Every structure is written in C-alpha cells, then in structure tokens.
Amino acid sequence: MPAPSSNHKRVKGVSVFRPFVFGNIARPIDPNKRPEGVPADHSHQWTVWVKGVDDEDISYWLKKVQFKLHDTYPNCLRTIEEPPFEVTETGWGEFELTIKLYFVPESGEKPQTLWHTLKIHPYGPDAEQQRAERRAIISQNYEEIIFNEPVEAFYDMLTGAPDKPVGKGGGGGGGGGGSSKTGKASSKQKAPARTAEIPLRSTRENPYSRDTEGKELDRMREAVRKVDEMIALERDRLLSREASLADLRQKEGLLPIKKK
C-alpha cells in the first residue's frame, strides 16, 4: 500500500505510467592515461545511471536514487538526490547492483527496487574485436513505472506542466511582440503537458523510440505468422498420417481407432 500523504484523495480508476532507462556504460582504462589514485588492478571505469528516455527530465516524479555497490567499495551505499542520478567508479569485475527509487514526497508512494548486473566486458561473437578496439560497453534496460490511482496532487504533477517563464517582448520587433491585449508584458506561458510519449525516432544515443517499438511489433507479428504456418503444416502432416494409418487398418481388417 502507498505511504500516507497529506492529500489522501486518489484519482480512482486511473493508472499513470512513466518510462525511464537504467543501466551502465563501461570503458577500459588506458594504461598510459591511468587516473591518479585508481588501483593497479582496476581495468575499467564505469557509470551506472537512472535517467529519462532520451535524457528527458524525470525529477518531477523521482526524488532520489540509492545505488548499492559491491561491498568491497568504500561507502558502498551511494544516494544521489538530484539529476543526473548516476554513480561513476572504477573496477575489474562484474556484479549485481541494487537500485532503489525514491519518489517525490507529494506522491505518497513507497520506494521501489530494481536490480542491474554491471557489465564491463564484451560478449558475443565479436567480443575479441571489441576488446582489441577498446570499445565502450553499454548495458541498459527500458522500464516503465506505473502509479495506480495516484493522489490528486501527484496526478497533477505527472500530467500537468508548470508555468514556463519567457523573456519580455519575446519575438523581437518594434512594438513589444510579447505584450498582451492589455499592454502588459506576458512573463509566463504554458509548457506542453507532461506525457509518457517516447521519441518518434531513435538516435545513436537513444535506441528507444516509437519507430523502434513499431519495428519490434512487426518482428513479433512476423514470428507469430511463421509459427502459425508451422502449426498448420504439422497439422496437415498429422492428418495425412492418420489417413494412411486408417487405410492400412482397413486393408488388414482391423477396426478403426476411435478418438476419445
């Protein structure tokens, strides 16, 4: 159950979700440019993070993030209370991190926990080439947090948009293009409402987009079509074999097999 809030009234029958990404990037340490103080057996520098898709701001619903590193790290419990929600360290091995998300106080929601396995070494058929080229290793996951029946104040924070200040007379030109009909300069304008929409197109830095989602759905539909074809083919083969068996039994004078 959600933690108590000063405003207990909830938006009934409504669920609001917000997408985000968590993961890590790791780079081999150049032995000729080893940072001062890094232990000799540490082979990589890595950063673990929680961030918005395409670096969108998530601090309006996420208050802080707590990263639990391996016990061998000094101060292995790291709490980051403002963006960017990330921790950078060096090391030589891979391990599982615990990531705890704390939501803004207005939410009245309890913290939620994620787990992420730190990846610093290349895997796959081209692992040796990646290692030889000293490529960065990225391991990340797309996730969605769902707030079921949020309290009204938090619902407004999730879906509304704060006033966005703009400069007086914005738009240049002679007579004060930013003035209202009353002649007073407008100092605020409404920013677009916050949504859970992900970008239309993916980029090199952000693979998560509606275009990528559409392609993945197309692959899934194609896979389902192929499975349906395989099932139909096997069904036809089975019917053919049953028909052949029935003919043989008839020729041998045996009674037909009754299906239960």
PDB file of C-alpha atoms in Angstrom:
ATOM      1  CA  MET A   1       0.000   0.000   0.000  1.00  0.00           C
ATOM      2  CA  PRO A   2       1.215   3.538  -0.718  1.00  0.00           C
ATOM      3  CA  ALA A   3       2.659   5.547   2.150  1.00  0.00           C
ATOM      4  CA  PRO A   4       0.371   8.145   3.747  1.00  0.00           C
ATOM      5  CA  SER A   5       0.071  11.543   2.088  1.00  0.00           C
ATOM      6  CA  SER A   6      -1.286  14.889   3.268  1.00  0.00           C
ATOM      7  CA  ASN A   7      -3.832  14.620   0.463  1.00  0.00           C
ATOM      8  CA  HIS A   8      -5.437  11.188   0.649  1.00  0.00           C
ATOM      9  CA  LYS A   9      -7.882  11.680  -2.196  1.00  0.00           C
ATOM     10  CA  ARG A  10      -6.956   9.490  -5.133  1.00  0.00           C
ATOM     11  CA  VAL A  11      -7.855   9.626  -8.802  1.00  0.00           C
ATOM     12  CA  LYS A  12      -9.951   6.483  -8.973  1.00  0.00           C
ATOM     13  CA  GLY A  13      -9.707   4.095 -11.901  1.00  0.00           C
ATOM     14  CA  VAL A  14      -6.638   5.829 -13.342  1.00  0.00           C
ATOM     15  CA  SER A  15      -3.112   4.498 -13.849  1.00  0.00           C
ATOM     16  CA  VAL A  16      -0.268   6.734 -14.982  1.00  0.00           C
ATOM     17  CA  PHE A  17       2.994   5.303 -16.256  1.00  0.00           C
ATOM     18  CA  ARG A  18       6.318   6.976 -16.906  1.00  0.00           C
ATOM     19  CA  PRO A  19       9.152   5.432 -18.955  1.00  0.00           C
ATOM     20  CA  PHE A  20      12.801   5.568 -17.926  1.00  0.00           C
ATOM     21  CA  VAL A  21      16.105   3.826 -18.563  1.00  0.00           C
ATOM     22  CA  PHE A  22      18.580   2.279 -16.145  1.00  0.00           C
ATOM     23  CA  GLY A  23      21.909   0.644 -16.879  1.00  0.00           C
ATOM     24  CA  ASN A  24      25.602   1.281 -17.186  1.00  0.00           C
ATOM     25  CA  ILE A  25      28.422   2.182 -19.542  1.00  0.00           C
ATOM     26  CA  ALA A  26      31.987   0.910 -19.058  1.00  0.00           C
ATOM     27  CA  ARG A  27      35.227   1.887 -20.756  1.00  0.00           C
ATOM     28  CA  PRO A  28      38.653   0.247 -20.495  1.00  0.00           C
ATOM     29  CA  ILE A  29      41.203   2.359 -18.670  1.00  0.00           C
ATOM     30  CA  ASP A  30      44.092   3.408 -20.892  1.00  0.00           C
ATOM     31  CA  PRO A  31      47.221   2.162 -19.077  1.00  0.00           C
ATOM     32  CA  ASN A  32      49.104   5.191 -20.380  1.00  0.00           C
ATOM     33  CA  LYS A  33      46.478   7.593 -19.006  1.00  0.00           C
ATOM     34  CA  ARG A  34      45.530   5.923 -15.745  1.00  0.00           C
ATOM     35  CA  PRO A  35      43.827   8.425 -13.415  1.00  0.00           C
ATOM     36  CA  GLU A  36      45.657   9.171 -10.197  1.00  0.00           C
ATOM     37  CA  GLY A  37      44.582   7.045  -7.261  1.00  0.00           C
ATOM     38  CA  VAL A  38      42.993   4.255  -9.304  1.00  0.00           C
ATOM     39  CA  PRO A  39      44.131   0.823  -8.019  1.00  0.00           C
ATOM     40  CA  ALA A  40      46.502  -1.017 -10.334  1.00  0.00           C
ATOM     41  CA  ASP A  41      44.136  -3.985 -10.774  1.00  0.00           C
ATOM     42  CA  HIS A  42      41.191  -1.835 -11.860  1.00  0.00           C
ATOM     43  CA  SER A  43      40.767  -2.280 -15.588  1.00  0.00           C
ATOM     44  CA  HIS A  44      37.624  -0.245 -16.324  1.00  0.00           C
ATOM     45  CA  GLN A  45      35.834   2.953 -15.468  1.00  0.00           C
ATOM     46  CA  TRP A  46      32.073   2.654 -15.351  1.00  0.00           C
ATOM     47  CA  THR A  47      28.962   4.727 -14.728  1.00  0.00           C
ATOM     48  CA  VAL A  48      25.616   3.360 -13.594  1.00  0.00           C
ATOM     49  CA  TRP A  49      22.529   5.514 -14.049  1.00  0.00           C
ATOM     50  CA  VAL A  50      18.793   6.035 -13.893  1.00  0.00           C
ATOM     51  CA  LYS A  51      17.571   8.584 -16.434  1.00  0.00           C
ATOM     52  CA  GLY A  52      14.710   9.547 -18.672  1.00  0.00           C
ATOM     53  CA  VAL A  53      14.300   8.183 -22.186  1.00  0.00           C
ATOM     54  CA  ASP A  54      16.345  10.451 -24.441  1.00  0.00           C
ATOM     55  CA  ASP A  55      17.505  12.222 -21.245  1.00  0.00           C
ATOM     56  CA  GLU A  56      14.035  13.597 -20.548  1.00  0.00           C
ATOM     57  CA  ASP A  57      13.617  15.159 -17.108  1.00  0.00           C
ATOM     58  CA  ILE A  58      12.264  12.670 -14.553  1.00  0.00           C
ATOM     59  CA  SER A  59      12.963  14.686 -11.414  1.00  0.00           C
ATOM     60  CA  TYR A  60       9.318  15.825 -11.211  1.00  0.00           C
ATOM     61  CA  TRP A  61       8.395  12.304 -10.065  1.00  0.00           C
ATOM     62  CA  LEU A  62      11.745  10.868  -8.923  1.00  0.00           C
ATOM     63  CA  LYS A  63      13.207  12.464  -5.779  1.00  0.00           C
ATOM     64  CA  LYS A  64      16.410  10.459  -5.323  1.00  0.00           C
ATOM     65  CA  VAL A  65      18.134   7.193  -6.246  1.00  0.00           C
ATOM     66  CA  GLN A  66      20.135   4.914  -3.985  1.00  0.00           C
ATOM     67  CA  PHE A  67      22.777   2.654  -5.575  1.00  0.00           C
ATOM     68  CA  LYS A  68      24.072  -0.336  -3.588  1.00  0.00           C
ATOM     69  CA  LEU A  69      27.517  -1.249  -4.939  1.00  0.00           C
ATOM     70  CA  HIS A  70      29.630  -4.294  -4.151  1.00  0.00           C
ATOM     71  CA  ASP A  71      30.647  -4.437  -0.501  1.00  0.00           C
ATOM     72  CA  THR A  72      34.315  -4.039  -1.437  1.00  0.00           C
ATOM     73  CA  TYR A  73      33.725  -0.398  -2.431  1.00  0.00           C
ATOM     74  CA  PRO A  74      34.148   2.253   0.260  1.00  0.00           C
ATOM     75  CA  ASN A  75      30.789   3.814   1.096  1.00  0.00           C
ATOM     76  CA  CYS A  76      29.060   1.160  -0.992  1.00  0.00           C
ATOM     77  CA  LEU A  77      25.634   2.730  -0.443  1.00  0.00           C
ATOM     78  CA  ARG A  78      25.505   5.844  -2.652  1.00  0.00           C
ATOM     79  CA  THR A  79      22.486   8.164  -2.576  1.00  0.00           C
ATOM     80  CA  ILE A  80      22.035  10.705  -5.381  1.00  0.00           C
ATOM     81  CA  GLU A  81      19.467  13.371  -4.568  1.00  0.00           C
ATOM     82  CA  GLU A  82      19.380  15.356  -7.812  1.00  0.00           C
ATOM     83  CA  PRO A  83      19.926  14.728 -11.531  1.00  0.00           C
ATOM     84  CA  PRO A  84      21.937  13.248 -13.022  1.00  0.00           C
ATOM     85  CA  PHE A  85      21.090  10.157 -10.980  1.00  0.00           C
ATOM     86  CA  GLU A  86      24.354   8.309 -11.579  1.00  0.00           C
ATOM     87  CA  VAL A  87      27.491   6.944  -9.918  1.00  0.00           C
ATOM     88  CA  THR A  88      30.926   6.643 -11.547  1.00  0.00           C
ATOM     89  CA  GLU A  89      33.571   4.236 -10.251  1.00  0.00           C
ATOM     90  CA  THR A  90      36.413   2.012 -11.414  1.00  0.00           C
ATOM     91  CA  GLY A  91      36.848  -1.722 -11.032  1.00  0.00           C
ATOM     92  CA  TRP A  92      37.801  -5.022 -12.601  1.00  0.00           C
ATOM     93  CA  GLY A  93      34.767  -7.271 -12.112  1.00  0.00           C
ATOM     94  CA  GLU A  94      31.056  -7.519 -12.761  1.00  0.00           C
ATOM     95  CA  PHE A  95      28.441  -7.711 -10.021  1.00  0.00           C
ATOM     96  CA  GLU A  96      24.785  -7.106  -9.304  1.00  0.00           C
ATOM     97  CA  LEU A  97      23.748  -3.662  -8.114  1.00  0.00           C
ATOM     98  CA  THR A  98      20.622  -2.797  -6.183  1.00  0.00           C
ATOM     99  CA  ILE A  99      18.935   0.407  -7.334  1.00  0.00           C
ATOM    100  CA  LYS A 100      16.273   1.938  -5.091  1.00  0.00           C
ATOM    101  CA  LEU A 101      13.942   4.625  -6.454  1.00  0.00           C
ATOM    102  CA  TYR A 102      12.501   7.210  -4.074  1.00  0.00           C
ATOM    103  CA  PHE A 103       9.575   9.237  -5.369  1.00  0.00           C
ATOM    104  CA  VAL A 104       8.739  12.858  -4.640  1.00  0.00           C
ATOM    105  CA  PRO A 105       7.007  13.388  -1.263  1.00  0.00           C
ATOM    106  CA  GLU A 106       3.765  14.524  -2.939  1.00  0.00           C
ATOM    107  CA  SER A 107       3.351  11.044  -4.422  1.00  0.00           C
ATOM    108  CA  GLY A 108       2.798   9.232  -1.131  1.00  0.00           C
ATOM    109  CA  GLU A 109       4.387   6.197  -2.828  1.00  0.00           C
ATOM    110  CA  LYS A 110       6.810   3.770  -1.222  1.00  0.00           C
ATOM    111  CA  PRO A 111      10.280   3.256  -2.772  1.00  0.00           C
ATOM    112  CA  GLN A 112      10.727   0.610  -5.440  1.00  0.00           C
ATOM    113  CA  THR A 113      13.785  -1.558  -6.022  1.00  0.00           C
ATOM    114  CA  LEU A 114      15.497  -2.593  -9.253  1.00  0.00           C
ATOM    115  CA  TRP A 115      18.428  -4.903  -9.873  1.00  0.00           C
ATOM    116  CA  HIS A 116      21.068  -4.458 -12.532  1.00  0.00           C
ATOM    117  CA  THR A 117      24.099  -6.589 -13.376  1.00  0.00           C
ATOM    118  CA  LEU A 118      27.054  -4.332 -14.078  1.00  0.00           C
ATOM    119  CA  LYS A 119      28.565  -5.218 -17.465  1.00  0.00           C
ATOM    120  CA  ILE A 120      32.126  -4.170 -18.236  1.00  0.00           C
ATOM    121  CA  HIS A 121      33.372  -6.957 -20.519  1.00  0.00           C
ATOM    122  CA  PRO A 122      32.327  -7.617 -24.138  1.00  0.00           C
ATOM    123  CA  TYR A 123      30.327 -10.718 -25.002  1.00  0.00           C
ATOM    124  CA  GLY A 124      29.260 -12.382 -28.222  1.00  0.00           C
ATOM    125  CA  PRO A 125      30.963 -13.499 -31.440  1.00  0.00           C
ATOM    126  CA  ASP A 126      32.853 -10.212 -31.854  1.00  0.00           C
ATOM    127  CA  ALA A 127      33.985  -9.971 -28.229  1.00  0.00           C
ATOM    128  CA  GLU A 128      37.671 -10.211 -29.113  1.00  0.00           C
ATOM    129  CA  GLN A 129      37.364  -7.441 -31.684  1.00  0.00           C
ATOM    130  CA  GLN A 130      35.536  -5.235 -29.189  1.00  0.00           C
ATOM    131  CA  ARG A 131      38.258  -5.878 -26.642  1.00  0.00           C
ATOM    132  CA  ALA A 132      41.020  -5.131 -29.143  1.00  0.00           C
ATOM    133  CA  GLU A 133      39.329  -1.868 -30.172  1.00  0.00           C
ATOM    134  CA  ARG A 134      38.707  -0.941 -26.523  1.00  0.00           C
ATOM    135  CA  ARG A 135      35.061  -0.217 -27.216  1.00  0.00           C
ATOM    136  CA  ALA A 136      32.702   1.117 -24.589  1.00  0.00           C
ATOM    137  CA  ILE A 137      30.264  -1.467 -23.239  1.00  0.00           C
ATOM    138  CA  ILE A 138      26.659  -0.363 -22.709  1.00  0.00           C
ATOM    139  CA  SER A 139      24.113  -2.454 -20.834  1.00  0.00           C
ATOM    140  CA  GLN A 140      20.768  -0.776 -20.268  1.00  0.00           C
ATOM    141  CA  ASN A 141      17.093  -1.546 -19.847  1.00  0.00           C
ATOM    142  CA  TYR A 142      13.899   0.278 -20.758  1.00  0.00           C
ATOM    143  CA  GLU A 143      11.424   0.268 -17.893  1.00  0.00           C
ATOM    144  CA  GLU A 144       8.057   1.811 -17.053  1.00  0.00           C
ATOM    145  CA  ILE A 145       6.935   2.796 -13.581  1.00  0.00           C
ATOM    146  CA  ILE A 146       3.175   2.586 -13.027  1.00  0.00           C
ATOM    147  CA  PHE A 147       1.352   4.722 -10.480  1.00  0.00           C
ATOM    148  CA  ASN A 148      -2.064   3.209  -9.803  1.00  0.00           C
ATOM    149  CA  GLU A 149      -4.710   5.659  -8.657  1.00  0.00           C
ATOM    150  CA  PRO A 150      -2.245   8.400  -7.701  1.00  0.00           C
ATOM    151  CA  VAL A 151      -3.246  11.076  -5.204  1.00  0.00           C
ATOM    152  CA  GLU A 152      -4.636  14.172  -6.881  1.00  0.00           C
ATOM    153  CA  ALA A 153      -1.633  16.420  -6.175  1.00  0.00           C
ATOM    154  CA  PHE A 154       0.750  13.862  -7.649  1.00  0.00           C
ATOM    155  CA  TYR A 155      -1.531  13.253 -10.626  1.00  0.00           C
ATOM    156  CA  ASP A 156      -1.354  16.963 -11.389  1.00  0.00           C
ATOM    157  CA  MET A 157       2.446  16.822 -11.186  1.00  0.00           C
ATOM    158  CA  LEU A 158       2.573  13.838 -13.518  1.00  0.00           C
ATOM    159  CA  THR A 159       0.251  15.197 -16.172  1.00  0.00           C
ATOM    160  CA  GLY A 160       0.348  18.959 -15.826  1.00  0.00           C
ATOM    161  CA  ALA A 161       3.003  21.455 -16.841  1.00  0.00           C
ATOM    162  CA  PRO A 162       4.477  24.233 -14.717  1.00  0.00           C
ATOM    163  CA  ASP A 163       4.424  27.803 -15.971  1.00  0.00           C
ATOM    164  CA  LYS A 164       7.429  28.375 -18.200  1.00  0.00           C
ATOM    165  CA  PRO A 165       8.945  31.879 -17.959  1.00  0.00           C
ATOM    166  CA  VAL A 166       9.814  33.637 -21.204  1.00  0.00           C
ATOM    167  CA  GLY A 167      11.570  36.929 -21.790  1.00  0.00           C
ATOM    168  CA  LYS A 168       9.578  40.129 -22.070  1.00  0.00           C
ATOM    169  CA  GLY A 169       8.870  41.256 -25.583  1.00  0.00           C
ATOM    170  CA  GLY A 170       9.915  37.872 -26.973  1.00  0.00           C
ATOM    171  CA  GLY A 171       9.838  37.795 -30.762  1.00  0.00           C
ATOM    172  CA  GLY A 172      11.830  40.998 -31.283  1.00  0.00           C
ATOM    173  CA  GLY A 173      10.358  43.771 -33.488  1.00  0.00           C
ATOM    174  CA  GLY A 174       9.258  47.298 -32.746  1.00  0.00           C
ATOM    175  CA  GLY A 175       6.154  47.305 -30.600  1.00  0.00           C
ATOM    176  CA  GLY A 176       6.649  44.680 -27.903  1.00  0.00           C
ATOM    177  CA  GLY A 177       5.600  41.449 -29.602  1.00  0.00           C
ATOM    178  CA  GLY A 178       5.206  39.646 -26.260  1.00  0.00           C
ATOM    179  CA  SER A 179       2.593  42.029 -24.823  1.00  0.00           C
ATOM    180  CA  SER A 180      -0.992  41.063 -24.065  1.00  0.00           C
ATOM    181  CA  LYS A 181      -4.076  42.950 -25.218  1.00  0.00           C
ATOM    182  CA  THR A 182      -3.969  44.975 -22.023  1.00  0.00           C
ATOM    183  CA  GLY A 183      -0.461  46.154 -22.860  1.00  0.00           C
ATOM    184  CA  LYS A 184       1.187  44.178 -20.060  1.00  0.00           C
ATOM    185  CA  ALA A 185       4.158  42.012 -20.979  1.00  0.00           C
ATOM    186  CA  SER A 186       3.477  38.295 -20.646  1.00  0.00           C
ATOM    187  CA  SER A 187       6.083  36.728 -18.358  1.00  0.00           C
ATOM    188  CA  LYS A 188       4.811  33.142 -18.438  1.00  0.00           C
ATOM    189  CA  GLN A 189       3.485  30.654 -20.933  1.00  0.00           C
ATOM    190  CA  LYS A 190       2.188  27.158 -20.520  1.00  0.00           C
ATOM    191  CA  ALA A 191       4.630  24.430 -21.481  1.00  0.00           C
ATOM    192  CA  PRO A 192       3.222  21.279 -23.105  1.00  0.00           C
ATOM    193  CA  ALA A 193       1.600  18.825 -20.703  1.00  0.00           C
ATOM    194  CA  ARG A 194       3.837  16.031 -19.477  1.00  0.00           C
ATOM    195  CA  THR A 195       3.211  12.695 -21.157  1.00  0.00           C
ATOM    196  CA  ALA A 196       4.649   9.205 -21.355  1.00  0.00           C
ATOM    197  CA  GLU A 197       5.406   9.528 -25.072  1.00  0.00           C
ATOM    198  CA  ILE A 198       8.819   8.288 -26.171  1.00  0.00           C
ATOM    199  CA  PRO A 199      10.631   9.907 -29.137  1.00  0.00           C
ATOM    200  CA  LEU A 200       9.400   9.217 -32.648  1.00  0.00           C
ATOM    201  CA  ARG A 201      12.854   8.279 -33.956  1.00  0.00           C
ATOM    202  CA  SER A 202      15.787   6.575 -32.277  1.00  0.00           C
ATOM    203  CA  THR A 203      19.286   8.010 -32.253  1.00  0.00           C
ATOM    204  CA  ARG A 204      22.741   6.617 -31.644  1.00  0.00           C
ATOM    205  CA  GLU A 205      22.488   7.678 -28.006  1.00  0.00           C
ATOM    206  CA  ASN A 206      18.868   6.599 -27.534  1.00  0.00           C
ATOM    207  CA  PRO A 207      17.613   3.355 -29.127  1.00  0.00           C
ATOM    208  CA  TYR A 208      14.152   3.630 -27.552  1.00  0.00           C
ATOM    209  CA  SER A 209      11.559   5.206 -29.842  1.00  0.00           C
ATOM    210  CA  ARG A 210       8.131   4.661 -31.363  1.00  0.00           C
ATOM    211  CA  ASP A 211       9.873   3.697 -34.596  1.00  0.00           C
ATOM    212  CA  THR A 212      11.890   1.009 -32.794  1.00  0.00           C
ATOM    213  CA  GLU A 213       8.750  -0.133 -30.979  1.00  0.00           C
ATOM    214  CA  GLY A 214       6.910  -0.431 -34.301  1.00  0.00           C
ATOM    215  CA  LYS A 215       9.714  -2.488 -35.841  1.00  0.00           C
ATOM    216  CA  GLU A 216       9.745  -4.789 -32.825  1.00  0.00           C
ATOM    217  CA  LEU A 217       5.989  -5.283 -33.117  1.00  0.00           C
ATOM    218  CA  ASP A 218       6.438  -6.082 -36.809  1.00  0.00           C
ATOM    219  CA  ARG A 219       9.066  -8.706 -35.923  1.00  0.00           C
ATOM    220  CA  MET A 220       6.723 -10.227 -33.358  1.00  0.00           C
ATOM    221  CA  ARG A 221       3.845 -10.349 -35.848  1.00  0.00           C
ATOM    222  CA  GLU A 222       6.116 -11.997 -38.414  1.00  0.00           C
ATOM    223  CA  ALA A 223       7.252 -14.535 -35.813  1.00  0.00           C
ATOM    224  CA  VAL A 224       3.626 -15.328 -34.930  1.00  0.00           C
ATOM    225  CA  ARG A 225       2.815 -15.749 -38.644  1.00  0.00           C
ATOM    226  CA  LYS A 226       5.699 -18.213 -39.070  1.00  0.00           C
ATOM    227  CA  VAL A 227       4.638 -20.187 -36.007  1.00  0.00           C
ATOM    228  CA  ASP A 228       1.073 -20.359 -37.334  1.00  0.00           C
ATOM    229  CA  GLU A 229       2.423 -21.661 -40.659  1.00  0.00           C
ATOM    230  CA  MET A 230       4.483 -24.318 -38.862  1.00  0.00           C
ATOM    231  CA  ILE A 231       1.455 -25.406 -36.789  1.00  0.00           C
ATOM    232  CA  ALA A 232      -0.718 -25.640 -39.920  1.00  0.00           C
ATOM    233  CA  LEU A 233       1.970 -27.675 -41.711  1.00  0.00           C
ATOM    234  CA  GLU A 234       2.323 -30.094 -38.807  1.00  0.00           C
ATOM    235  CA  ARG A 235      -1.458 -30.408 -38.564  1.00  0.00           C
ATOM    236  CA  ASP A 236      -1.662 -31.338 -42.266  1.00  0.00           C
ATOM    237  CA  ARG A 237       1.117 -33.908 -41.804  1.00  0.00           C
ATOM    238  CA  LEU A 238      -0.684 -35.417 -38.831  1.00  0.00           C
ATOM    239  CA  LEU A 239      -3.970 -35.675 -40.724  1.00  0.00           C
ATOM    240  CA  SER A 240      -2.177 -37.276 -43.658  1.00  0.00           C
ATOM    241  CA  ARG A 241      -0.509 -39.859 -41.398  1.00  0.00           C
ATOM    242  CA  GLU A 242      -3.795 -40.610 -39.637  1.00  0.00           C
ATOM    243  CA  ALA A 243      -5.470 -41.142 -43.016  1.00  0.00           C
ATOM    244  CA  SER A 244      -2.678 -43.501 -44.118  1.00  0.00           C
ATOM    245  CA  LEU A 245      -2.934 -45.424 -40.842  1.00  0.00           C
ATOM    246  CA  ALA A 246      -6.707 -45.744 -41.266  1.00  0.00           C
ATOM    247  CA  ASP A 247      -6.241 -47.157 -44.789  1.00  0.00           C
ATOM    248  CA  LEU A 248      -3.728 -49.714 -43.534  1.00  0.00           C
ATOM    249  CA  ARG A 249      -6.026 -50.820 -40.714  1.00  0.00           C
ATOM    250  CA  GLN A 250      -8.897 -51.184 -43.171  1.00  0.00           C
ATOM    251  CA  LYS A 251      -6.766 -53.334 -45.515  1.00  0.00           C
ATOM    252  CA  GLU A 252      -5.742 -55.529 -42.579  1.00  0.00           C
ATOM    253  CA  GLY A 253      -9.340 -55.873 -41.475  1.00  0.00           C
ATOM    254  CA  LEU A 254      -8.766 -54.078 -38.190  1.00  0.00           C
ATOM    255  CA  LEU A 255     -11.317 -51.893 -36.527  1.00  0.00           C
ATOM    256  CA  PRO A 256     -10.736 -48.144 -36.888  1.00  0.00           C
ATOM    257  CA  ILE A 257      -9.287 -46.293 -33.901  1.00  0.00           C
ATOM    258  CA  LYS A 258     -11.920 -44.284 -32.079  1.00  0.00           C
ATOM    259  CA  LYS A 259     -10.774 -40.880 -30.903  1.00  0.00           C
ATOM    260  CA  LYS A 260     -11.693 -40.010 -27.341  1.00  0.00           C
TER     261      LYS A 260
END
